[in-house]
Coordinates of C-alpha atoms in Angstrom, one line a residue:
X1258 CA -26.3 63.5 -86.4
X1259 CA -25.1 59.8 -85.2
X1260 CA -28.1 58.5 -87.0
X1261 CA -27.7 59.8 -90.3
X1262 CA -25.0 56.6 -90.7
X1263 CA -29.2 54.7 -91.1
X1264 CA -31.3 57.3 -92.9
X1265 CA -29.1 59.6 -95.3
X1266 CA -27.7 58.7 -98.8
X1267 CA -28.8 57.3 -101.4
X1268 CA -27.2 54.0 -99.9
X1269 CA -29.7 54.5 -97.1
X1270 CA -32.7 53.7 -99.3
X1271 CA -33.4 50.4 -98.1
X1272 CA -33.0 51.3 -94.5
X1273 CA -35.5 54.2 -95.4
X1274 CA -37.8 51.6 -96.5
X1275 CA -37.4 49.8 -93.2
X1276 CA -38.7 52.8 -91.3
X1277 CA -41.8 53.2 -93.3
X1278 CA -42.7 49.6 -92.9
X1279 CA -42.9 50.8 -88.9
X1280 CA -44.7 54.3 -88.9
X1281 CA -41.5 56.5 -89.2
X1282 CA -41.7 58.8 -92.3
X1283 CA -39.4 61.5 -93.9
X1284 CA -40.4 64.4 -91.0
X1285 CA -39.7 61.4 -88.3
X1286 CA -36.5 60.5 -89.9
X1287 CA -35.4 64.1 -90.3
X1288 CA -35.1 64.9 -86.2
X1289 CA -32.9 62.8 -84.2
X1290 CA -33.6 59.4 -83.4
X1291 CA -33.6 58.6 -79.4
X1292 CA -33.6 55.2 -78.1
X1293 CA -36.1 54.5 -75.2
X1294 CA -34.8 51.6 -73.4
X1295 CA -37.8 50.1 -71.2
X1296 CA -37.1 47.2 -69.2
X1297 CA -41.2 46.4 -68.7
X1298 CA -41.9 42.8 -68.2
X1299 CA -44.3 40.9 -66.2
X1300 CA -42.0 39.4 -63.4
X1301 CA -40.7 41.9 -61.8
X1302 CA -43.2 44.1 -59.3
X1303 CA -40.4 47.2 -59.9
X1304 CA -41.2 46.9 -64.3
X1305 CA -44.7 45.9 -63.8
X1306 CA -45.8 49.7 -64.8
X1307 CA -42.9 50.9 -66.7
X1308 CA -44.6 51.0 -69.8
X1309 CA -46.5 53.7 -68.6
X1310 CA -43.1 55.5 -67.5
X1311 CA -42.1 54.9 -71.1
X1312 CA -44.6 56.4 -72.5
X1313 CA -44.1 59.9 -70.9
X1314 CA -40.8 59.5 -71.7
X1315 CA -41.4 59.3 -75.3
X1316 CA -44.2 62.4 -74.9
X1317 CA -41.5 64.6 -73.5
X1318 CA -39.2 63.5 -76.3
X1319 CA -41.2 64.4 -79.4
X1320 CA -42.3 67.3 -77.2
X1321 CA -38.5 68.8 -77.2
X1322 CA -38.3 67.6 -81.3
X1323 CA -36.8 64.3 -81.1
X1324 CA -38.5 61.0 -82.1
X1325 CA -38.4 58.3 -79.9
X1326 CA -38.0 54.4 -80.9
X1327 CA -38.7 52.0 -78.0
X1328 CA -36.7 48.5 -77.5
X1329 CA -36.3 46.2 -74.5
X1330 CA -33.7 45.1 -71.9
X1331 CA -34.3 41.8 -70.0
X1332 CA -34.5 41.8 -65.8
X1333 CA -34.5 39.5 -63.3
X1334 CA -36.6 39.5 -60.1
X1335 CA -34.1 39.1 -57.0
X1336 CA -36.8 37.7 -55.0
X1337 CA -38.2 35.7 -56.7
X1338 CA -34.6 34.1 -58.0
X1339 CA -33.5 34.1 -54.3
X1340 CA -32.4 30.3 -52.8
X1341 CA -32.2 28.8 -55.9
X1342 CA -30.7 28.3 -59.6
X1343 CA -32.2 31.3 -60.8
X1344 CA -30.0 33.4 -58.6
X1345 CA -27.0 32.9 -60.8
X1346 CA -28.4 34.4 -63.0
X1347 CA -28.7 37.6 -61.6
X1348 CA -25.4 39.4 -61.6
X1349 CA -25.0 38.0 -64.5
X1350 CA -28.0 39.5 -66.4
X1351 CA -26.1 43.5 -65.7
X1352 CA -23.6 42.2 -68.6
X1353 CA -26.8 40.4 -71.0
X1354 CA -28.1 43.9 -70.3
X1355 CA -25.3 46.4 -71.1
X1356 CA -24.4 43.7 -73.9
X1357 CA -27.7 44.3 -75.7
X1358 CA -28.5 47.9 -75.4
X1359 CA -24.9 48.5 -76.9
X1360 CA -25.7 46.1 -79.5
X1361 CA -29.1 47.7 -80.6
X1362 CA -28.2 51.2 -79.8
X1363 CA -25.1 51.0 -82.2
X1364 CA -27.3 48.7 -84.8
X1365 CA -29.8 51.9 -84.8
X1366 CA -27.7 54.3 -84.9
X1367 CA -29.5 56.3 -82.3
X1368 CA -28.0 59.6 -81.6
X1369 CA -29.3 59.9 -77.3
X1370 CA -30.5 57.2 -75.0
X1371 CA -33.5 57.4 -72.4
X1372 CA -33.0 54.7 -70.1
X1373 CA -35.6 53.3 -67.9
X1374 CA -34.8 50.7 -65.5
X1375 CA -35.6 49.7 -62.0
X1376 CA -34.3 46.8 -60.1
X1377 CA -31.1 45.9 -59.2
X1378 CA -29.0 44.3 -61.8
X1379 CA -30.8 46.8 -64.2
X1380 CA -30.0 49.7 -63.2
X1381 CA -26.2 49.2 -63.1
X1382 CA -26.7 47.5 -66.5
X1383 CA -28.0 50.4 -67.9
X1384 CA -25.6 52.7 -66.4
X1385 CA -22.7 50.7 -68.0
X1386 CA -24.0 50.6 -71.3
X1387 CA -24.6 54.4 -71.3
X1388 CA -20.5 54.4 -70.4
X1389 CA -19.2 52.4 -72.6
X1390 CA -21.7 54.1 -75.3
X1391 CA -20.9 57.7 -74.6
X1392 CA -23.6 58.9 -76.5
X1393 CA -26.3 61.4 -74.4
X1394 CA -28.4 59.2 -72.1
X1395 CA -30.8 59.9 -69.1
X1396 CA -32.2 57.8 -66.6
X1397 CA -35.3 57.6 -65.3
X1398 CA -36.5 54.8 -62.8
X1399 CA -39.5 53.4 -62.0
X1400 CA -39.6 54.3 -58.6
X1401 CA -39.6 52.7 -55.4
X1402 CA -43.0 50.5 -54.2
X1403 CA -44.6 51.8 -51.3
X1404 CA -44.3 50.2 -47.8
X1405 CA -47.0 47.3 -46.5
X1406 CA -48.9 47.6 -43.5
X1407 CA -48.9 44.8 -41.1
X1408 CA -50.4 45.2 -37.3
X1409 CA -49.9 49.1 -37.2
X1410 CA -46.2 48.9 -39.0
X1411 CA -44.8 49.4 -41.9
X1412 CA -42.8 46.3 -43.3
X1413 CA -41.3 45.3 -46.8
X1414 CA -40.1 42.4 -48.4
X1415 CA -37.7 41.2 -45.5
X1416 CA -40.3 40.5 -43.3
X1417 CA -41.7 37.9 -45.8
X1418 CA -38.3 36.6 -46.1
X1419 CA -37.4 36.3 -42.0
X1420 CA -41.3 35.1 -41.5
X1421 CA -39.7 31.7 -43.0
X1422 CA -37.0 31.8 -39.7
X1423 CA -39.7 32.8 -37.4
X1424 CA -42.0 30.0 -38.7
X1425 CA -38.9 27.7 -38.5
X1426 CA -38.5 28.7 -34.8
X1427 CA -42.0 28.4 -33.7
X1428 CA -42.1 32.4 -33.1
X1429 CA -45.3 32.5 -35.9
X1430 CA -48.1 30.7 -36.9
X1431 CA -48.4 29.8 -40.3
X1432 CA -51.6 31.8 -40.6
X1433 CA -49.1 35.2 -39.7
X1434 CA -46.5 33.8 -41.9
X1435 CA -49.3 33.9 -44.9
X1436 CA -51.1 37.2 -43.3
X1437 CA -47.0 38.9 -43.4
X1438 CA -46.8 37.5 -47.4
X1439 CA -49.8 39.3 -48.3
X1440 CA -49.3 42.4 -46.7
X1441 CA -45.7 43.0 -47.7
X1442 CA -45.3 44.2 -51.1
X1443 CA -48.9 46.4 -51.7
X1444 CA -48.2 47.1 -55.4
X1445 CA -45.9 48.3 -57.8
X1446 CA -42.3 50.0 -57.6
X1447 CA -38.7 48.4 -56.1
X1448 CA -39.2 47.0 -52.9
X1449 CA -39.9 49.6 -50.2
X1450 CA -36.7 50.0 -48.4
X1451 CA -32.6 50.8 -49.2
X1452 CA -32.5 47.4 -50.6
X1453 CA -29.7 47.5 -53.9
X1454 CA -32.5 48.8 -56.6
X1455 CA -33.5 51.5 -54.4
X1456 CA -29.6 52.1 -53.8
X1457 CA -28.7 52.3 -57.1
X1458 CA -31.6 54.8 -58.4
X1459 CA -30.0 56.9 -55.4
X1460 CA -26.8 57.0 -56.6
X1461 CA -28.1 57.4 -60.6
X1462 CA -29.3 60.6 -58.9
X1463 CA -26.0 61.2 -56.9
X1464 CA -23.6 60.1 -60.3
X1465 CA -25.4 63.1 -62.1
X1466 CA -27.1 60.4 -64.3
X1467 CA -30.8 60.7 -62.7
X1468 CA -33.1 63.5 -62.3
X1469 CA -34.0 64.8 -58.4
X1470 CA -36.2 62.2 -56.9
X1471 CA -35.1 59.7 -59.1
X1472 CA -34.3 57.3 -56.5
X1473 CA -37.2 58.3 -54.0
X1474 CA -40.6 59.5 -55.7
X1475 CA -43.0 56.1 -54.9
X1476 CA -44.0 54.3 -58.0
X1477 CA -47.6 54.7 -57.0
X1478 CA -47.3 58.3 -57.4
X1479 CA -48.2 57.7 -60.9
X1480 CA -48.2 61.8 -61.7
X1481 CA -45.4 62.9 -60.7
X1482 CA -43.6 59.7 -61.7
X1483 CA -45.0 60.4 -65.3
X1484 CA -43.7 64.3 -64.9
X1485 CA -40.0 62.8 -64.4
X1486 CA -40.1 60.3 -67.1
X1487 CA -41.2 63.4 -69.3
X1488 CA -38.6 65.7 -68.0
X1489 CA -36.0 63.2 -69.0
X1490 CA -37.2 63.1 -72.7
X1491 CA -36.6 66.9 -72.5
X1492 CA -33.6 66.5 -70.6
X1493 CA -31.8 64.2 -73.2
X1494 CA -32.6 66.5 -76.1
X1495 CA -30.8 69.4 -74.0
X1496 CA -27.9 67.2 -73.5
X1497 CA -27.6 66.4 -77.1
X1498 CA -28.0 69.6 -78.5
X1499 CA -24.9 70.5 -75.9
X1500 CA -23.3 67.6 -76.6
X1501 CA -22.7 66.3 -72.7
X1502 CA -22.2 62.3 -72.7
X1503 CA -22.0 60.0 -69.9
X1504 CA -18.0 60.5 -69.8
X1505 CA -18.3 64.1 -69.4
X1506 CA -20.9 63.3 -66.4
X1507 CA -19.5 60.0 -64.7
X1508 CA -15.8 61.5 -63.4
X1509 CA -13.8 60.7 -60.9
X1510 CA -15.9 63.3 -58.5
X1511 CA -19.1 61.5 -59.6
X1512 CA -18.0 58.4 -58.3
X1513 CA -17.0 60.2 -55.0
X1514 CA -20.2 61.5 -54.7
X1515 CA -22.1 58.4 -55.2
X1516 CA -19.8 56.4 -52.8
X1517 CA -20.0 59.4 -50.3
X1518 CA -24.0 59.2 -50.6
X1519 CA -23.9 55.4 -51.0
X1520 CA -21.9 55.5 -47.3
X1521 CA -24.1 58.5 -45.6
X1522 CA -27.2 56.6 -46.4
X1523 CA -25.5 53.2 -45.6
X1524 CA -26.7 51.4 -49.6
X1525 CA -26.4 47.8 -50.3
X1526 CA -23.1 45.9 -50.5
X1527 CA -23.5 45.6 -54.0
X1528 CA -22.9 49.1 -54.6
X1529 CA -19.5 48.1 -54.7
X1530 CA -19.5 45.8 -57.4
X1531 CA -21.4 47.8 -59.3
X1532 CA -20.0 51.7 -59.1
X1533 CA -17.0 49.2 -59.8
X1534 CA -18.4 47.8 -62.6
X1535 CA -19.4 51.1 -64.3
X1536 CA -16.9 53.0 -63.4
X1537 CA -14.6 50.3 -65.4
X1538 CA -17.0 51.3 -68.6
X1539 CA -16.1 55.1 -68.4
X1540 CA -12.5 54.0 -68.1
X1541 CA -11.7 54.8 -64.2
X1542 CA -10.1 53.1 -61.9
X1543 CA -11.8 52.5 -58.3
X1544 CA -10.2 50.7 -55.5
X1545 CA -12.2 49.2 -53.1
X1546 CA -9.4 51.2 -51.0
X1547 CA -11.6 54.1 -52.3
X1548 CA -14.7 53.3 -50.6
X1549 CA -13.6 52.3 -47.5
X1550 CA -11.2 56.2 -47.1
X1551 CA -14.8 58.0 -48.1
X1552 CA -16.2 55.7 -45.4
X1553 CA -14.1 56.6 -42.7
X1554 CA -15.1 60.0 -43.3
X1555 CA -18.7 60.4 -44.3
X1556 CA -21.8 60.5 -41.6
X1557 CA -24.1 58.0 -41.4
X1558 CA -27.2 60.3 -41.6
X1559 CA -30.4 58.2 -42.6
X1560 CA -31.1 54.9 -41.3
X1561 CA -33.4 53.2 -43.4
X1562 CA -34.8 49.7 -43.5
X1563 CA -33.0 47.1 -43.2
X1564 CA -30.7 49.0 -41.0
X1565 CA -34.0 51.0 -39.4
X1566 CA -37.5 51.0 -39.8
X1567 CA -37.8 54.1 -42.0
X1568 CA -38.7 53.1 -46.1
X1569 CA -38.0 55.0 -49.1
X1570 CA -41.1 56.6 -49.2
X1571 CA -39.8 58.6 -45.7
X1572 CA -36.6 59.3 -47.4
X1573 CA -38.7 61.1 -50.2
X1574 CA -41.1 63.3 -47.6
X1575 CA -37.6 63.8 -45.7
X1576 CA -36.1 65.8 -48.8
X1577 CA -34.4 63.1 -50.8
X1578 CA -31.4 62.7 -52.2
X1579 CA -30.9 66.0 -52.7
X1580 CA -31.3 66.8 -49.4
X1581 CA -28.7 64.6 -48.1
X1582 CA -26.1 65.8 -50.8
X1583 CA -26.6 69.4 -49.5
X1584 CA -26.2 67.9 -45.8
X1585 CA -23.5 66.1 -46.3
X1586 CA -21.8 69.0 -48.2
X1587 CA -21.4 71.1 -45.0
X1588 CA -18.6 68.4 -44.2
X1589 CA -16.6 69.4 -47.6
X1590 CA -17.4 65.7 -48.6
X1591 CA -19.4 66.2 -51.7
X1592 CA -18.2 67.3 -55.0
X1593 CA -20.5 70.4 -55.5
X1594 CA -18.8 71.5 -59.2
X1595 CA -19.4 67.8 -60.7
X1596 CA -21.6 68.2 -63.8
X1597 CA -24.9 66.4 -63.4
X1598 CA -27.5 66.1 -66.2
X1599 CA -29.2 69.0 -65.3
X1600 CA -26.5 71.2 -64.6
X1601 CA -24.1 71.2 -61.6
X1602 CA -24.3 69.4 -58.1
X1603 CA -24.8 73.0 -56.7
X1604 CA -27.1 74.1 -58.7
X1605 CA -29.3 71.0 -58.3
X1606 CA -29.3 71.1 -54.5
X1607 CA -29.4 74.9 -53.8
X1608 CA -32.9 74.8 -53.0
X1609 CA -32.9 71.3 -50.8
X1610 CA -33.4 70.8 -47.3
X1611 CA -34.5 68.5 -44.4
X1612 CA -38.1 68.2 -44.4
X1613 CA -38.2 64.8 -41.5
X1614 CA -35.5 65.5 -39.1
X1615 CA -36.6 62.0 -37.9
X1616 CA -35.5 60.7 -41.0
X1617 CA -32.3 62.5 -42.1
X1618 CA -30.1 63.4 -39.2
X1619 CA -27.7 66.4 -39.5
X1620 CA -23.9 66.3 -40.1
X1621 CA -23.2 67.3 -36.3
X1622 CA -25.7 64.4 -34.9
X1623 CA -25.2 61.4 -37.1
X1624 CA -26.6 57.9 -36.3
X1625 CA -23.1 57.4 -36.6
X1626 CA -19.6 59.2 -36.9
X1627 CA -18.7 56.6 -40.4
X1628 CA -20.2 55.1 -43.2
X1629 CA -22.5 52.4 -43.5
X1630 CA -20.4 50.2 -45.3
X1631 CA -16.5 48.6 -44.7
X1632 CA -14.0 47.5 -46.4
X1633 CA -12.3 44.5 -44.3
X1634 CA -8.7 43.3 -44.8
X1635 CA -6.7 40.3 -43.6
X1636 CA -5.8 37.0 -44.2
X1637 CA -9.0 35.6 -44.7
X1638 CA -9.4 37.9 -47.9
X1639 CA -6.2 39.1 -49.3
X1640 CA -7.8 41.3 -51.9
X1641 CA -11.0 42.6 -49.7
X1642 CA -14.4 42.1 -48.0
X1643 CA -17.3 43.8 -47.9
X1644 CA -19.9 44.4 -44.9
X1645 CA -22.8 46.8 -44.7
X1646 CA -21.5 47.9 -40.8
X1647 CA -25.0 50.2 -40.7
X1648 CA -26.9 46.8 -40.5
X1649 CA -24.8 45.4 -37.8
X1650 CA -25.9 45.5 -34.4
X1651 CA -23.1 46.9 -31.7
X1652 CA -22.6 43.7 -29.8
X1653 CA -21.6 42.1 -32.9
X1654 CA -19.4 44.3 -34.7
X1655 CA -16.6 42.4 -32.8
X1656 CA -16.8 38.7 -32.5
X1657 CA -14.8 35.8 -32.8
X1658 CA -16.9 32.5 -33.3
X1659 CA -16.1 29.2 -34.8
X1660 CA -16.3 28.5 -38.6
X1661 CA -19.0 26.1 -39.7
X1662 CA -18.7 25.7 -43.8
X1663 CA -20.6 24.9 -46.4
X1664 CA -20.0 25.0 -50.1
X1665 CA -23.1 26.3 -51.3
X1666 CA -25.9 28.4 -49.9
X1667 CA -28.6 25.7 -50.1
X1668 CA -26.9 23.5 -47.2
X1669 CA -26.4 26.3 -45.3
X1670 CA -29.9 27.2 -45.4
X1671 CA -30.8 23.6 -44.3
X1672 CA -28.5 23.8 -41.6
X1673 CA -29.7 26.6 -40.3
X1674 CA -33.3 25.3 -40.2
X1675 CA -32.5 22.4 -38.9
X1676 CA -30.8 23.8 -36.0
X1677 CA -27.5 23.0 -36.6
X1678 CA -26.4 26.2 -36.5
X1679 CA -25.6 27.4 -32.8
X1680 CA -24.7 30.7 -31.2
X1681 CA -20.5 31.7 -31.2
X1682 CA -20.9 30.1 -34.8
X1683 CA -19.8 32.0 -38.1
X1684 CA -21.5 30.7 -40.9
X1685 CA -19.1 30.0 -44.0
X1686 CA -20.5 29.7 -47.4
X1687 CA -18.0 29.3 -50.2
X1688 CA -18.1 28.6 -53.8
X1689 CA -20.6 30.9 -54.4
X1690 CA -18.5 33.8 -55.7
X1691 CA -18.4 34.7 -59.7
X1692 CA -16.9 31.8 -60.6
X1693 CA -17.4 29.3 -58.0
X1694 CA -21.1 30.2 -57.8
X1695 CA -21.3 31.1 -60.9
X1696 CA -23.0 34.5 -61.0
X1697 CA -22.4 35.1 -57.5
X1698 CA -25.5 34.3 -56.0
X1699 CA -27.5 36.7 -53.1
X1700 CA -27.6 35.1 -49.7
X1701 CA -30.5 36.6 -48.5
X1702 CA -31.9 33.2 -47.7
X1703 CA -29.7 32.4 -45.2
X1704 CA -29.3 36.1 -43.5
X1705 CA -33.2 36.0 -43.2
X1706 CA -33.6 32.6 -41.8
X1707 CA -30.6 33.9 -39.0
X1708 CA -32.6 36.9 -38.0
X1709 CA -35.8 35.4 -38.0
X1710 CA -34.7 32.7 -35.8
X1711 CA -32.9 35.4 -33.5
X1712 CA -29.6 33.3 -33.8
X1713 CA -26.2 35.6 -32.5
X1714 CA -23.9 34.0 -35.0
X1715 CA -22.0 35.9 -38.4
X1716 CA -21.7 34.7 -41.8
X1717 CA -19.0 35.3 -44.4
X1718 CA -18.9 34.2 -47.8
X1719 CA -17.8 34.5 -51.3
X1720 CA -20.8 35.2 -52.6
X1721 CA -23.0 38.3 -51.9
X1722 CA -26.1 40.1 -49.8
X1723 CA -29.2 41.1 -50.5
X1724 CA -29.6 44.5 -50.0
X1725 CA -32.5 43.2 -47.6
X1726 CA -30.0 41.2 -45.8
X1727 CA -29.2 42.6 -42.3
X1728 CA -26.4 41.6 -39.8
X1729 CA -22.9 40.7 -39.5
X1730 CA -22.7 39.6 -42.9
X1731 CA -19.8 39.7 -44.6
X1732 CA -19.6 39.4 -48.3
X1733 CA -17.1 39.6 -51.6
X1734 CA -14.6 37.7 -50.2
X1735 CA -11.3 37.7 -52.3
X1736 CA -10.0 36.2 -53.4
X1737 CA -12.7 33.7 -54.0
X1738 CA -12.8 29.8 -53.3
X1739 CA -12.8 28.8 -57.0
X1740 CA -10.0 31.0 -57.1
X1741 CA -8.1 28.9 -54.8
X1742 CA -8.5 32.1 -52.1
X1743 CA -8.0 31.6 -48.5
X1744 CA -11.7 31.1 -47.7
X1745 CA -11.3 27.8 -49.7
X1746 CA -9.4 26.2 -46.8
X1747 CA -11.1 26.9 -43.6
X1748 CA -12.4 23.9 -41.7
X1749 CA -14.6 23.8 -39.1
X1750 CA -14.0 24.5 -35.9
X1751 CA -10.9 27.0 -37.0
X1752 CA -11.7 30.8 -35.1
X1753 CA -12.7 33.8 -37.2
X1754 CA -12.4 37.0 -36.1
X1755 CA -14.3 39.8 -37.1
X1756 CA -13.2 43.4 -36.2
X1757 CA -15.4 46.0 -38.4
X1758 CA -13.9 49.2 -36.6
X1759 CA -10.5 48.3 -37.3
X1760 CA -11.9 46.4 -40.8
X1761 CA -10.2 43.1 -39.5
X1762 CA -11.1 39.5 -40.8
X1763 CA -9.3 37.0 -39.5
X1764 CA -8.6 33.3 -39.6
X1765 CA -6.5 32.3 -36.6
X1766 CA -4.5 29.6 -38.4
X1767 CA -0.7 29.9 -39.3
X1768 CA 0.4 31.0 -42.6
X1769 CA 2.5 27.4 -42.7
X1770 CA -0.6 25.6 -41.8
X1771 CA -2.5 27.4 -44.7
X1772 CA 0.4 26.5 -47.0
X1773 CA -0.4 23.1 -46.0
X1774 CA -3.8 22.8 -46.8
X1775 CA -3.8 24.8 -49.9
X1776 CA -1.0 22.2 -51.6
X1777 CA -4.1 19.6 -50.6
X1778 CA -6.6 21.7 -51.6
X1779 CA -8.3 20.4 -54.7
X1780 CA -10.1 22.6 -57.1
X1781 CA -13.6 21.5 -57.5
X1782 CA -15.6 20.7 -61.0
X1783 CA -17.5 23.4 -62.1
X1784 CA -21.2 23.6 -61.0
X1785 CA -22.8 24.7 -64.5
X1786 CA -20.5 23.8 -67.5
X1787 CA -23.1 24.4 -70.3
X1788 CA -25.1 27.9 -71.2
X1789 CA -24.3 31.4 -70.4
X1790 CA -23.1 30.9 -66.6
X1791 CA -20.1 28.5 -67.9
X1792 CA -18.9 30.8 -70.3
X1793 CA -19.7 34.0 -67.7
X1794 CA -17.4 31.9 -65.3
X1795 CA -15.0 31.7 -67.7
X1796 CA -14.7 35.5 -68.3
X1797 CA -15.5 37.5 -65.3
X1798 CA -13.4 38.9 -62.5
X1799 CA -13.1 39.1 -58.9
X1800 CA -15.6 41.1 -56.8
X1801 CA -12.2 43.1 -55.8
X1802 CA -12.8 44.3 -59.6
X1803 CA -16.6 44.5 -60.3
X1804 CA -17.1 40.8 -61.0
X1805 CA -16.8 42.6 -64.8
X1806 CA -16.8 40.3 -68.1
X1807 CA -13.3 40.8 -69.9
X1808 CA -11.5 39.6 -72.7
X1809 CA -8.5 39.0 -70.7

């Protein structure tokens, strides 16, 4: 066993020592040791209850022989870091995370992983630690939080944020902006619609990382949440004693099958970065090329908040994941012989099927004929750009308006609210990306504040979305301002155009004219040049390539 390197040998005496001190004696230290990563904390509503899911975990563990040692990962809340410092920090925590779960998972010597995560930046985290470990891991979420109820609908967390631009435009009372912020997030679990937590514990299920339902059983369905999270500790034993690791799971097919159900259910944005991202820790290349050719032919077959007003907790009665795997499989687009943690993709969805035709449409009768995301091209990003077209309304999915820039998301907000922002505008926030930002920043903020004021304008950046954030809002820009990119040089008044259908963005300026103003262009100071961000800046990539930490 992996472990034996901290508990065999004479040499291992001390270390022996060490685990008596904590409860673990000679029959403990005699099964394998299994790392149960729980990412509980009290600031995040999707971690709030995990250490209950942690403690099922371990029961189903020792249950199937093992002995379970829990440690920690960090998280950060997305909403509550949104529109200021704090959302730097964001991306930024996935490395922090798959940093220290390496580090303590070698330190240990723990022969399988149990991962539990939830929110966005965790999940991924997670997910690229259990890559780069290869060691037997399963994850199991949290779950998603169940859907508010406001005036006979069910809203989320993005009404609380476009309240703020309907209270700007004089559409609500500040009594319905505080009765919306009380109703919207009724307890525990990620927030209630295909935000990018509830993405990615979607495509943990798709990626063969994640038990069924995974992604879709309701946090507040404490039993059968608690039945997953014990499954898992069974599951990882199995997957030891066969010796199956991440790399034998996350394949090239995997990934197709995640981006296939990333496109079908039209995910975040920042799926991109972060199947990227992980994909880069199991060694395999994927183009942003990639996405966009699985785009073009995958139906767009559940339309879920943002994009619609259906929530996770539909998407689970509807059949779940599995269900729209199997659907999507009529078209040939999924991978059915890619190995999944409990046995192959066909095995796992033999039994599934539609359960809410009003929530998962069939193959034949798609909300729409392509993905929900695009890959745009052009000479306004060189490398590529990223738009969640699902989330877009028709009228807008070409538009030509004229550029109005700001170098950080905080002036565009202010901007906004103060009405400076007219229709035919497109919004352009630079300096936000993973070094100009740093961290690459959510603009959530500003999408919110555009819908709730019912303003017909876009708005491209550098940094990134929300998975909340609905629109024409195009993000990942590269290359990126800091980078000297092409976005770096717009001024306003110059005319964008957007084309999504024929993944077109365009600044209508001549290539000699740009040539001009790039030799003029000079690169800014840093924002943060002390802590973490400043060396993060230093190291990481371009969105194009995961926005990944590397040595080179």
């Amino acid at each position: 066993m992996r472990s034996d390197v901290v508990k065999k040998g004479a040499t291992r005496c001390a270390h022996r020592s060490l685990f008596n001190a904590m409860g673990f004696g000679p029959e403990d230290l005699q099964k394998p040791l299994i790392g149960i990563c729980n990412s509980f904390n009290e600031v995040i509503p999707g971690h709030i209850h995990l250490r209950e899911i942690t403690e099922a975990a371990k029961l189903g563990v020792a249950a199937a022989g093992g002995t379970p040692m829990e440690f920690p990962a960090i998280g950060v809340c997305d909403g509550i870091a949104m529109g200021h410092t704090g959302m730097k920090f964001s991306l930024a925590s996935r490395e922090l995370i798959a940093d220290s779960i390496e580090a303590v998972a070698t330190a240990t010597g723990f022969d399988a992983l149990v991962l539990i995560p939830n929110c966005d930046k965790v999940v991924p985290g997670m997910l690229m630690a259990a890559a780069r470990l290869n060691i037997p891991c399963v994850v199991v979420s949290g779950g998603p939080m169940l859907p508010g109820r406001y005036q006979g609908h069910d809203i989320s967390v993005s009404q609380s944020f476009e309240a703020a631009g309907e209270f700007a435009a004089g559409k609500i009372t500040e009594a319905d902006m505080t009765s919306i912020e009380a109703a919207a997030c009724p307890g525990c679990g990620s927030c209630a619609g295909l935000f990018t937590a509830n993405t990615m514990n979607c495509l943990t299920e798709a990626l063969g990382m994640g038990l069924p339902g995974n992604g879709t059983i309701p946090a507040a369905y404490t039993g059968a949440r608690r039945q997953l999270a014990k499954r898992a500790g069974h599951v990882v034993m199995e997957l030891l004693k066969k010796d199956i690791k991440p790399r034998d799971i996350l394949t090239e097919k995997a990934f197709e099958n995640a981006i296939t159900v990333d496109m079908g259910i039209g995910g975040s944005t920042n799926t991109v970065l972060h199947l990227t991202a992980i994909a880069h820790e199991a060694g395999i290349e994927l183009p942003a090329a990639r996405f966009d050719e699985i785009s073009r032919k995958t139906p767009y077959i559940a339309k879920l908040s943002p994009a619609g007003t259906h929530h996770m907790i539909d998407l689970n009665e509807a059949g779940g994941i599995n269900a729209i795997m199997k659907e999507l499989s009529k078209k040939g687009v999924i991978h059915t012989d890619a190995m999944t943690v409990v046995g192959t993709v066909a095995e796992k969805i033999a039994n599934a099927k539609i359960l809410r035709p009003d929530v998962i449409k069939t193959v034949e009768e798609p909300y729409r004929k392509e993905g929900g995301l695009a890959i745009l091209s052009g000479n306004l990003c060189p490398e590529n750009a990223v738009v969640k077209a699902s989330a877009v309304a028709e009228d807008m999915l070409v538009y030509t308006g004229k550029a109005k820039c700001f170098s950080s998301e905080e002036s565009a907000v202010n901007a906004i609210m103060d009405g400076k922002i007219v229709e035919g505008d497109v919004v352009v926030i630079r300096y936000e990306g993973p070094k100009g930002g740093p961290g690459m920043q959510e603009m959530l903020n500003p999408t919110a504040v555009i819908s709730g004021r019912g303003l017909k304008v876009a708005l491209i950046t550098d940094g990134r979305f929300s998975g909340a954030s609905r629109g024409a809002c195009i993000g990942h820009i590269s290359p990126e301002a800091m980078a000297g990119g092409p976005i770096a040089f717009i001024e306003d008044g110059d005319l964008i155009d957007i084309d999504i259908p024929n993944r077109k963005l365009e600044l209508r300026v001549s290539d000699e004219e740009l040539a001009k103003r790039k030799a003029a262009w000079v690169k800014p100071e840093p924002k943060i040049k002390t802590g973490y961000l400043s060396r993060y800046a230093k190291l990481t990539t371009s969105a194009s390539r995961g926005a990944v930490v590397t040595a080179d």
